[in-house]
Amino acid sequence: MATKAYLNVVLVGSILLAVLMNASDARPAAFNAPSNHYNWLSSSGRLQGLECSLCKDFVALVRKALDSGESSYVPEIAKLVCIIKYKEAAQVCDGVVTLWRPIFKFAIDKVYLSPENVCGQYLGSGCSNSTIPELNYYWNVTLPSVPKPPVTPIQPPTPGARRLRVAHISDVHVDMLYKVGASADCGLPTCCRFDAIYFTGDLPDHHVWEQTREQQVDIYRNFTALLRKYFPNVAFVAALGNHESVPVNSFPPRYIKGNESMDWYYPALWEFLSPWVPSDQKENVLKWILQNITDPDDQLQWLIGVLQRAESNGEKVHILGHIPSSELIKGYSWNYFKIAERYESTITGHFFGHTHHDELGVYFDPANTTRAFGTAYIVGSLKTDGNPSYRVYEVDGGYANASWQPCTGDCKRQFICRMRNMRSGDDSIPC
């Protein structure tokens, strides 16, 4: 049984962290140059001394508990933060912490992170004096020595040229515990004829406190089975979201073996995706997003190689991801931006989800901040607690020398079904 004094310390620490996390959270309006990429952090006040000190004090408290062998107190701190900050029910917080506890313990035993390291990652490098190379917030991937080709203005599609239709779906968050009559139905259009479907992640629902590995596998199995049934001759390209794993956000690297590995998921994922993915790409499917801070498994370096081959062959590339590039760990965002700028003539679209909002992101040239060089298409969610939506793009493609640019204006369509509090079977729902 914890002493009253120690419980008071735990409570105070939790409140301090909750105050810290409630600090102003301004977001960037554009994807700017790497050197300016996180200026919004300092301008929002989150790098002020108070927040930095609170963060370091809290992490030191947790670190002391771990070092003294009193790790049983850490889950209690996490539960209190969950309740105070996120205002979740105790049942939810208990479930989330229970799922995350073994992953957290495994990770914390493998690497020592000081208060400066942790708070520097959360609040920015101004709150850290980190000397650990892996935590260098602006680590660099290596671009090839091949000169960047001259940037040429994008030309309008050839009049009468073929256009491909691409459906972009994200953040479905299927509730496998749904009961008929408990939520409204939505009659989305079913008459579309697509050439491709882009899915940018997050099939499972948000009940992260009670998910199981079996549920996550079943959801993807059912989803891909429906795609094969209703879109048998349509290309399907997918990215994993942070909710695909159990516990949420946990994607251990390939060198982790045993029960802590992703062996329960990735082989099944390959089985579900293999009808659409060439067999020689199996290794890339099994090498998905990882937890390393510095270019996990050389993922970005691999991307550079693919983009360089595409550039050399005169090909165009669409990149799919779940979390928009402006919202990633700083080092990853920095390098992704650098790659996007280098290969702007090859990459004709960045497609993301995650935010649950219908958005566009704009990449700006660091040498000329008035020149935009790329667009991120961020699609809304199909989840029924907002405005369920997906996008249909008409892409200039499928013929020689096509630009492969998603069309704008009258050839870009979005279908949004506005939901009301209606029961199943009510055919008067306006869509």
Tab-separated table of C-alpha atoms in Angstrom:
chain	number	residue	atom	x	y	z
A	1	MET	CA	0.000	0.000	0.000
A	2	ALA	CA	1.420	3.369	-0.965
A	3	THR	CA	1.981	5.905	1.765
A	4	LYS	CA	-0.211	8.978	1.951
A	5	ALA	CA	2.807	11.201	1.337
A	6	TYR	CA	3.782	9.351	-1.812
A	7	LEU	CA	0.237	9.381	-3.134
A	8	ASN	CA	0.201	13.138	-2.630
A	9	VAL	CA	3.384	13.410	-4.696
A	10	VAL	CA	1.803	11.269	-7.408
A	11	LEU	CA	-1.300	13.440	-7.437
A	12	VAL	CA	0.684	16.693	-7.560
A	13	GLY	CA	2.864	15.332	-10.366
A	14	SER	CA	-0.199	14.311	-12.352
A	15	ILE	CA	-1.790	17.721	-11.925
A	16	LEU	CA	1.439	19.425	-13.020
A	17	LEU	CA	1.574	17.334	-16.176
A	18	ALA	CA	-2.095	17.977	-16.871
A	19	VAL	CA	-1.464	21.736	-16.597
A	20	LEU	CA	1.501	21.365	-18.919
A	21	MET	CA	-0.491	19.441	-21.514
A	22	ASN	CA	-3.281	22.010	-21.393
A	23	ALA	CA	-0.880	24.722	-22.568
A	24	SER	CA	-1.731	26.603	-25.754
A	25	ASP	CA	-1.664	24.259	-28.751
A	26	ALA	CA	-1.500	26.414	-31.856
A	27	ARG	CA	-1.000	24.508	-35.102
A	28	PRO	CA	0.899	25.511	-38.224
A	29	ALA	CA	-1.166	26.625	-41.187
A	30	ALA	CA	1.400	25.412	-43.692
A	31	PHE	CA	4.264	22.958	-44.039
A	32	ASN	CA	7.189	25.363	-44.026
A	33	ALA	CA	10.917	24.941	-44.396
A	34	PRO	CA	12.581	22.674	-41.820
A	35	SER	CA	14.308	25.609	-40.138
A	36	ASN	CA	10.913	27.188	-39.463
A	37	HIS	CA	8.963	23.973	-39.078
A	38	TYR	CA	8.541	24.202	-35.334
A	39	ASN	CA	8.582	27.940	-34.758
A	40	TRP	CA	4.898	27.567	-33.863
A	41	LEU	CA	5.935	25.784	-30.670
A	42	SER	CA	7.834	28.758	-29.313
A	43	SER	CA	5.284	31.297	-30.533
A	44	SER	CA	2.492	29.387	-28.770
A	45	GLY	CA	4.215	29.769	-25.417
A	46	ARG	CA	4.885	26.062	-24.861
A	47	LEU	CA	8.611	26.640	-24.712
A	48	GLN	CA	8.330	29.147	-21.901
A	49	GLY	CA	10.304	28.329	-18.780
A	50	LEU	CA	7.304	27.349	-16.665
A	51	GLU	CA	6.108	24.558	-18.948
A	52	CYS	CA	9.658	23.294	-19.442
A	53	SER	CA	10.318	23.202	-15.700
A	54	LEU	CA	7.016	21.462	-14.977
A	55	CYS	CA	7.770	18.825	-17.577
A	56	LYS	CA	11.257	18.133	-16.227
A	57	ASP	CA	10.012	17.950	-12.636
A	58	PHE	CA	7.325	15.475	-13.604
A	59	VAL	CA	9.670	13.251	-15.613
A	60	ALA	CA	12.190	13.342	-12.766
A	61	LEU	CA	9.439	12.167	-10.419
A	62	VAL	CA	8.625	9.211	-12.652
A	63	ARG	CA	12.317	8.462	-13.226
A	64	LYS	CA	12.926	8.405	-9.469
A	65	ALA	CA	10.105	5.935	-8.972
A	66	LEU	CA	11.528	3.665	-11.672
A	67	ASP	CA	15.101	3.852	-10.394
A	68	SER	CA	14.025	3.096	-6.837
A	69	GLY	CA	12.153	-0.010	-7.907
A	70	GLU	CA	8.793	1.581	-7.135
A	71	SER	CA	7.554	1.193	-10.708
A	72	SER	CA	4.137	0.077	-9.492
A	73	TYR	CA	3.364	3.739	-8.832
A	74	VAL	CA	3.918	4.779	-12.450
A	75	PRO	CA	0.659	3.257	-13.768
A	76	GLU	CA	-1.218	5.130	-11.044
A	77	ILE	CA	0.346	8.378	-12.232
A	78	ALA	CA	-0.628	7.553	-15.809
A	79	LYS	CA	-4.212	6.774	-14.790
A	80	LEU	CA	-4.511	10.068	-12.933
A	81	VAL	CA	-3.158	11.988	-15.929
A	82	CYS	CA	-5.642	10.160	-18.148
A	83	ILE	CA	-8.537	11.104	-15.871
A	84	ILE	CA	-7.441	14.697	-15.187
A	85	LYS	CA	-6.153	15.690	-18.617
A	86	TYR	CA	-8.370	13.685	-20.970
A	87	LYS	CA	-11.419	13.538	-18.673
A	88	GLU	CA	-11.918	9.867	-19.426
A	89	ALA	CA	-13.756	7.412	-17.205
A	90	ALA	CA	-11.689	5.383	-14.767
A	91	GLN	CA	-12.598	2.215	-16.682
A	92	VAL	CA	-11.141	3.630	-19.896
A	93	CYS	CA	-7.942	4.852	-18.244
A	94	ASP	CA	-7.443	1.581	-16.407
A	95	GLY	CA	-7.790	-0.380	-19.653
A	96	VAL	CA	-5.407	1.847	-21.612
A	97	VAL	CA	-2.740	1.757	-18.906
A	98	THR	CA	-3.082	-2.014	-18.535
A	99	LEU	CA	-2.516	-2.526	-22.271
A	100	TRP	CA	0.442	-0.131	-22.383
A	101	ARG	CA	2.155	-1.217	-19.168
A	102	PRO	CA	4.216	-4.142	-20.592
A	103	ILE	CA	5.245	-2.133	-23.664
A	104	PHE	CA	6.310	0.829	-21.542
A	105	LYS	CA	8.274	-1.376	-19.143
A	106	PHE	CA	10.010	-3.169	-22.016
A	107	ALA	CA	11.032	0.133	-23.627
A	108	ILE	CA	12.102	1.883	-20.426
A	109	ASP	CA	14.367	-1.053	-19.530
A	110	LYS	CA	16.198	-0.728	-22.862
A	111	VAL	CA	16.988	2.989	-22.940
A	112	TYR	CA	17.553	5.675	-20.329
A	113	LEU	CA	15.854	8.971	-21.094
A	114	SER	CA	16.591	11.942	-18.864
A	115	PRO	CA	14.051	14.713	-18.170
A	116	GLU	CA	15.888	16.838	-20.773
A	117	ASN	CA	15.549	14.100	-23.401
A	118	VAL	CA	11.846	13.524	-22.800
A	119	CYS	CA	10.845	17.182	-22.507
A	120	GLY	CA	12.989	18.117	-25.484
A	121	GLN	CA	11.017	15.668	-27.624
A	122	TYR	CA	7.677	16.945	-26.314
A	123	LEU	CA	8.329	20.688	-26.058
A	124	GLY	CA	11.127	21.200	-28.559
A	125	SER	CA	14.915	21.341	-28.533
A	126	GLY	CA	14.863	24.595	-26.537
A	127	CYS	CA	13.879	22.523	-23.497
A	128	SER	CA	16.778	20.087	-23.846
A	129	ASN	CA	20.540	19.845	-23.669
A	130	SER	CA	20.504	16.311	-25.044
A	131	THR	CA	23.850	14.752	-25.886
A	132	ILE	CA	22.417	11.436	-27.073
A	133	PRO	CA	23.040	11.186	-30.860
A	134	GLU	CA	19.807	9.259	-31.444
A	135	LEU	CA	17.863	12.146	-29.914
A	136	ASN	CA	19.352	14.763	-32.203
A	137	TYR	CA	16.116	16.444	-33.212
A	138	TYR	CA	17.353	17.291	-36.693
A	139	TRP	CA	19.166	14.166	-37.808
A	140	ASN	CA	19.697	13.948	-41.552
A	141	VAL	CA	19.057	11.351	-44.209
A	142	THR	CA	21.471	11.303	-47.139
A	143	LEU	CA	20.269	12.549	-50.503
A	144	PRO	CA	22.014	11.191	-53.610
A	145	SER	CA	24.534	13.326	-55.467
A	146	VAL	CA	22.264	13.435	-58.528
A	147	PRO	CA	21.393	17.134	-59.106
A	148	LYS	CA	17.801	18.159	-58.618
A	149	PRO	CA	16.199	18.656	-62.041
A	150	PRO	CA	14.976	22.153	-62.948
A	151	VAL	CA	11.517	22.900	-61.603
A	152	THR	CA	9.002	23.451	-64.389
A	153	PRO	CA	5.478	24.864	-63.948
A	154	ILE	CA	2.725	22.272	-63.835
A	155	GLN	CA	0.795	22.288	-67.090
A	156	PRO	CA	-2.999	21.900	-67.239
A	157	PRO	CA	-4.222	18.458	-68.322
A	158	THR	CA	-4.468	17.907	-72.053
A	159	PRO	CA	-8.050	18.732	-73.143
A	160	GLY	CA	-10.054	15.548	-73.466
A	161	ALA	CA	-7.275	13.432	-71.932
A	162	ARG	CA	-8.098	10.474	-69.761
A	163	ARG	CA	-8.746	11.051	-66.073
A	164	LEU	CA	-8.590	8.371	-63.418
A	165	ARG	CA	-10.956	8.380	-60.458
A	166	VAL	CA	-9.407	7.754	-57.046
A	167	ALA	CA	-11.400	7.308	-53.835
A	168	HIS	CA	-9.539	8.471	-50.702
A	169	ILE	CA	-10.778	6.922	-47.432
A	170	SER	CA	-9.320	7.278	-43.961
A	171	ASP	CA	-10.042	6.766	-40.272
A	172	VAL	CA	-13.010	4.438	-40.641
A	173	HIS	CA	-12.787	3.391	-36.967
A	174	VAL	CA	-15.165	0.453	-37.221
A	175	ASP	CA	-16.878	-0.303	-33.927
A	176	MET	CA	-17.014	-4.106	-33.741
A	177	LEU	CA	-19.222	-3.770	-30.652
A	178	TYR	CA	-21.901	-1.781	-32.526
A	179	LYS	CA	-25.491	-2.705	-31.724
A	180	VAL	CA	-28.244	-2.205	-34.292
A	181	GLY	CA	-30.387	0.739	-33.280
A	182	ALA	CA	-27.667	2.435	-31.260
A	183	SER	CA	-26.472	4.777	-33.991
A	184	ALA	CA	-27.663	6.451	-37.165
A	185	ASP	CA	-27.196	4.897	-40.605
A	186	CYS	CA	-25.703	6.820	-43.525
A	187	GLY	CA	-26.667	6.127	-47.157
A	188	LEU	CA	-23.426	7.027	-48.913
A	189	PRO	CA	-23.359	6.812	-52.726
A	190	THR	CA	-22.583	3.336	-54.094
A	191	CYS	CA	-22.671	4.001	-57.809
A	192	CYS	CA	-19.111	5.296	-58.230
A	193	ARG	CA	-16.673	3.579	-60.581
A	194	PHE	CA	-13.128	3.917	-59.318
A	195	ASP	CA	-9.749	3.128	-60.825
A	196	ALA	CA	-8.062	3.102	-57.414
A	197	ILE	CA	-8.830	3.353	-53.718
A	198	TYR	CA	-6.405	5.068	-51.332
A	199	PHE	CA	-6.807	4.133	-47.686
A	200	THR	CA	-4.732	6.122	-45.208
A	201	GLY	CA	-5.257	4.125	-42.062
A	202	ASP	CA	-7.171	3.654	-38.807
A	203	LEU	CA	-9.792	0.941	-39.230
A	204	PRO	CA	-10.371	0.072	-35.542
A	205	ASP	CA	-12.609	2.110	-33.299
A	206	HIS	CA	-11.289	4.312	-30.472
A	207	HIS	CA	-12.123	1.889	-27.644
A	208	VAL	CA	-8.395	1.515	-27.022
A	209	TRP	CA	-8.845	0.354	-23.417
A	210	GLU	CA	-10.383	-3.013	-24.388
A	211	GLN	CA	-8.958	-3.937	-27.791
A	212	THR	CA	-7.357	-7.287	-28.538
A	213	ARG	CA	-4.972	-8.466	-31.224
A	214	GLU	CA	-7.630	-10.805	-32.577
A	215	GLN	CA	-10.050	-7.907	-33.056
A	216	GLN	CA	-7.502	-5.844	-34.983
A	217	VAL	CA	-6.739	-8.720	-37.349
A	218	ASP	CA	-10.443	-9.485	-37.869
A	219	ILE	CA	-11.227	-5.864	-38.769
A	220	TYR	CA	-8.607	-5.760	-41.524
A	221	ARG	CA	-9.652	-9.209	-42.770
A	222	ASN	CA	-13.290	-8.126	-43.063
A	223	PHE	CA	-12.399	-4.770	-44.623
A	224	THR	CA	-10.233	-6.245	-47.373
A	225	ALA	CA	-12.792	-8.993	-48.022
A	226	LEU	CA	-15.431	-6.320	-48.652
A	227	LEU	CA	-13.087	-4.479	-51.004
A	228	ARG	CA	-12.439	-7.623	-53.024
A	229	LYS	CA	-16.177	-8.308	-53.197
A	230	TYR	CA	-17.418	-4.865	-54.212
A	231	PHE	CA	-14.343	-3.504	-56.025
A	232	PRO	CA	-12.857	-6.646	-57.604
A	233	ASN	CA	-10.904	-4.897	-60.359
A	234	VAL	CA	-9.897	-1.735	-58.504
A	235	ALA	CA	-6.348	-1.069	-57.304
A	236	PHE	CA	-6.078	-0.694	-53.525
A	237	VAL	CA	-3.207	1.148	-51.810
A	238	ALA	CA	-3.056	1.324	-48.009
A	239	ALA	CA	-1.117	2.914	-45.168
A	240	LEU	CA	-1.332	1.817	-41.546
A	241	GLY	CA	-2.711	4.181	-38.924
A	242	ASN	CA	-1.681	4.538	-35.305
A	243	HIS	CA	-4.824	2.678	-34.185
A	244	GLU	CA	-4.054	-0.498	-36.116
A	245	SER	CA	-1.883	-1.970	-33.356
A	246	VAL	CA	-2.506	-3.124	-29.781
A	247	PRO	CA	-1.856	-1.209	-27.658
A	248	VAL	CA	-2.544	1.870	-29.747
A	249	ASN	CA	0.534	3.634	-31.224
A	250	SER	CA	2.801	0.648	-30.553
A	251	PHE	CA	4.832	-0.600	-33.545
A	252	PRO	CA	7.989	-2.368	-32.262
A	253	PRO	CA	10.940	-2.630	-34.694
A	254	ARG	CA	11.776	-5.850	-36.511
A	255	TYR	CA	14.611	-6.831	-34.199
A	256	ILE	CA	12.129	-7.197	-31.316
A	257	LYS	CA	11.114	-10.852	-31.093
A	258	GLY	CA	8.604	-12.862	-29.134
A	259	ASN	CA	5.340	-11.630	-27.694
A	260	GLU	CA	6.418	-7.969	-27.878
A	261	SER	CA	6.968	-8.144	-31.653
A	262	MET	CA	4.545	-7.400	-34.501
A	263	ASP	CA	4.607	-11.002	-35.715
A	264	TRP	CA	0.960	-11.315	-34.735
A	265	TYR	CA	-0.047	-8.629	-37.257
A	266	TYR	CA	2.302	-8.052	-40.195
A	267	PRO	CA	2.143	-11.588	-41.689
A	268	ALA	CA	-1.668	-11.431	-41.513
A	269	LEU	CA	-1.565	-7.984	-43.096
A	270	TRP	CA	0.477	-9.333	-45.994
A	271	GLU	CA	-2.089	-12.090	-46.484
A	272	PHE	CA	-4.903	-9.525	-46.699
A	273	LEU	CA	-3.031	-7.114	-49.005
A	274	SER	CA	-1.331	-9.645	-51.280
A	275	PRO	CA	-4.136	-9.571	-53.923
A	276	TRP	CA	-3.118	-5.964	-54.687
A	277	VAL	CA	0.619	-5.917	-53.923
A	278	PRO	CA	3.312	-7.525	-56.143
A	279	SER	CA	4.937	-10.498	-54.429
A	280	ASP	CA	8.400	-8.903	-54.620
A	281	GLN	CA	7.154	-6.141	-52.286
A	282	LYS	CA	6.359	-8.482	-49.395
A	283	GLU	CA	9.443	-7.417	-47.447
A	284	ASN	CA	8.332	-3.787	-47.598
A	285	VAL	CA	4.888	-4.674	-46.246
A	286	LEU	CA	6.564	-6.475	-43.339
A	287	LYS	CA	8.766	-3.425	-42.720
A	288	TRP	CA	6.186	-0.852	-41.670
A	289	ILE	CA	6.425	2.143	-39.392
A	290	LEU	CA	8.713	1.529	-36.414
A	291	GLN	CA	9.486	3.126	-33.089
A	292	ASN	CA	13.143	4.087	-33.617
A	293	ILE	CA	13.645	7.843	-33.431
A	294	THR	CA	16.367	8.055	-36.094
A	295	ASP	CA	15.017	6.899	-39.496
A	296	PRO	CA	13.425	3.617	-38.356
A	297	ASP	CA	14.943	0.723	-40.319
A	298	ASP	CA	16.197	3.235	-42.917
A	299	GLN	CA	12.611	3.843	-43.987
A	300	LEU	CA	13.227	7.352	-45.306
A	301	GLN	CA	16.492	6.295	-46.915
A	302	TRP	CA	14.527	3.565	-48.710
A	303	LEU	CA	11.998	6.191	-49.835
A	304	ILE	CA	14.807	8.312	-51.293
A	305	GLY	CA	15.988	5.329	-53.325
A	306	VAL	CA	12.489	4.708	-54.698
A	307	LEU	CA	12.018	8.374	-55.586
A	308	GLN	CA	15.411	8.560	-57.269
A	309	ARG	CA	14.594	5.550	-59.459
A	310	ALA	CA	11.238	7.113	-60.315
A	311	GLU	CA	12.917	10.408	-61.227
A	312	SER	CA	15.495	8.639	-63.398
A	313	ASN	CA	12.715	6.737	-65.176
A	314	GLY	CA	10.512	9.801	-65.661
A	315	GLU	CA	7.797	8.406	-63.372
A	316	LYS	CA	5.443	10.206	-60.989
A	317	VAL	CA	4.741	9.184	-57.391
A	318	HIS	CA	1.871	9.504	-54.923
A	319	ILE	CA	2.864	9.079	-51.250
A	320	LEU	CA	0.347	7.716	-48.743
A	321	GLY	CA	0.713	8.053	-44.985
A	322	HIS	CA	-1.536	8.297	-41.969
A	323	ILE	CA	-0.307	11.219	-39.873
A	324	PRO	CA	0.351	14.438	-41.854
A	325	SER	CA	4.047	15.179	-42.171
A	326	SER	CA	3.772	18.383	-40.114
A	327	GLU	CA	2.631	16.436	-37.046
A	328	LEU	CA	5.394	13.834	-36.796
A	329	ILE	CA	8.414	13.654	-34.497
A	330	LYS	CA	10.578	16.640	-35.354
A	331	GLY	CA	13.488	14.787	-36.927
A	332	TYR	CA	11.164	12.735	-39.113
A	333	SER	CA	9.231	15.814	-40.259
A	334	TRP	CA	12.483	17.647	-40.980
A	335	ASN	CA	13.764	14.894	-43.242
A	336	TYR	CA	10.422	14.194	-44.915
A	337	PHE	CA	10.202	17.870	-45.849
A	338	LYS	CA	13.737	17.781	-47.236
A	339	ILE	CA	12.868	14.739	-49.361
A	340	ALA	CA	9.602	16.299	-50.559
A	341	GLU	CA	11.420	19.457	-51.635
A	342	ARG	CA	14.181	17.557	-53.440
A	343	TYR	CA	11.749	15.359	-55.369
A	344	GLU	CA	8.984	17.909	-55.904
A	345	SER	CA	8.966	17.220	-59.654
A	346	THR	CA	8.386	13.502	-59.012
A	347	ILE	CA	5.922	13.577	-56.101
A	348	THR	CA	2.560	14.806	-57.377
A	349	GLY	CA	0.538	14.264	-54.219
A	350	HIS	CA	0.878	13.520	-50.498
A	351	PHE	CA	-2.209	11.785	-49.069
A	352	PHE	CA	-2.907	11.638	-45.328
A	353	GLY	CA	-5.696	11.185	-42.778
A	354	HIS	CA	-5.605	11.082	-38.956
A	355	THR	CA	-6.944	14.565	-38.175
A	356	HIS	CA	-10.598	13.624	-38.900
A	357	HIS	CA	-10.925	16.975	-40.709
A	358	ASP	CA	-11.133	17.850	-44.380
A	359	GLU	CA	-7.902	19.775	-44.926
A	360	LEU	CA	-5.191	20.727	-47.385
A	361	GLY	CA	-1.532	21.205	-46.477
A	362	VAL	CA	0.863	23.320	-48.526
A	363	TYR	CA	4.635	22.809	-48.715
A	364	PHE	CA	6.658	25.988	-49.237
A	365	ASP	CA	10.127	26.411	-50.734
A	366	PRO	CA	12.649	27.255	-47.965
A	367	ALA	CA	14.560	29.496	-50.389
A	368	ASN	CA	11.417	31.339	-51.475
A	369	THR	CA	8.622	31.106	-48.945
A	370	THR	CA	6.106	32.545	-51.412
A	371	ARG	CA	6.533	29.535	-53.722
A	372	ALA	CA	4.479	26.445	-52.948
A	373	PHE	CA	5.993	23.214	-54.232
A	374	GLY	CA	3.622	20.525	-53.002
A	375	THR	CA	0.166	19.720	-51.685
A	376	ALA	CA	-0.942	17.365	-48.919
A	377	TYR	CA	-4.479	16.051	-49.331
A	378	ILE	CA	-5.791	15.348	-45.818
A	379	VAL	CA	-9.125	13.571	-45.912
A	380	GLY	CA	-11.776	13.550	-43.195
A	381	SER	CA	-12.970	10.537	-41.251
A	382	LEU	CA	-15.857	8.148	-41.833
A	383	LYS	CA	-16.459	8.089	-38.081
A	384	THR	CA	-20.041	9.068	-37.295
A	385	ASP	CA	-19.337	11.507	-34.458
A	386	GLY	CA	-18.516	14.296	-36.907
A	387	ASN	CA	-19.293	14.777	-40.586
A	388	PRO	CA	-18.461	11.386	-42.118
A	389	SER	CA	-16.707	12.019	-45.402
A	390	TYR	CA	-14.402	10.711	-48.066
A	391	ARG	CA	-12.973	12.223	-51.224
A	392	VAL	CA	-13.074	11.303	-54.876
A	393	TYR	CA	-10.239	12.743	-56.957
A	394	GLU	CA	-10.038	12.871	-60.711
A	395	VAL	CA	-6.375	12.363	-61.522
A	396	ASP	CA	-4.725	13.397	-64.772
A	397	GLY	CA	-3.204	10.017	-65.596
A	398	GLY	CA	-3.308	6.763	-67.520
A	399	TYR	CA	-1.712	8.072	-70.726
A	400	ALA	CA	1.773	9.013	-71.939
A	401	ASN	CA	3.325	12.103	-70.310
A	402	ALA	CA	0.401	12.565	-67.910
A	403	SER	CA	1.030	14.852	-64.939
A	404	TRP	CA	-0.664	12.521	-62.409
A	405	GLN	CA	-1.898	15.604	-60.567
A	406	PRO	CA	-5.183	15.333	-58.655
A	407	CYS	CA	-7.526	17.764	-60.363
A	408	THR	CA	-8.818	20.884	-58.637
A	409	GLY	CA	-11.935	22.960	-59.055
A	410	ASP	CA	-14.908	21.338	-60.737
A	411	CYS	CA	-13.220	17.963	-61.213
A	412	LYS	CA	-12.568	17.379	-57.500
A	413	ARG	CA	-15.530	16.070	-55.565
A	414	GLN	CA	-16.187	15.396	-51.958
A	415	PHE	CA	-19.202	13.637	-50.568
A	416	ILE	CA	-20.236	14.550	-47.054
A	417	CYS	CA	-23.181	12.994	-45.262
A	418	ARG	CA	-24.474	15.229	-42.479
A	419	MET	CA	-25.639	13.073	-39.626
A	420	ARG	CA	-28.513	13.631	-37.245
A	421	ASN	CA	-29.503	11.756	-34.108
A	422	MET	CA	-31.684	9.216	-35.907
A	423	ARG	CA	-32.223	5.543	-35.320
A	424	SER	CA	-31.447	2.690	-37.670
A	425	GLY	CA	-34.037	2.206	-40.379
A	426	ASP	CA	-34.975	5.875	-40.709
A	427	ASP	CA	-34.764	6.580	-44.456
A	428	SER	CA	-35.218	10.336	-43.973
A	429	ILE	CA	-31.576	10.931	-43.046
A	430	PRO	CA	-30.392	13.723	-45.391
A	431	CYS	CA	-27.258	12.893	-47.374
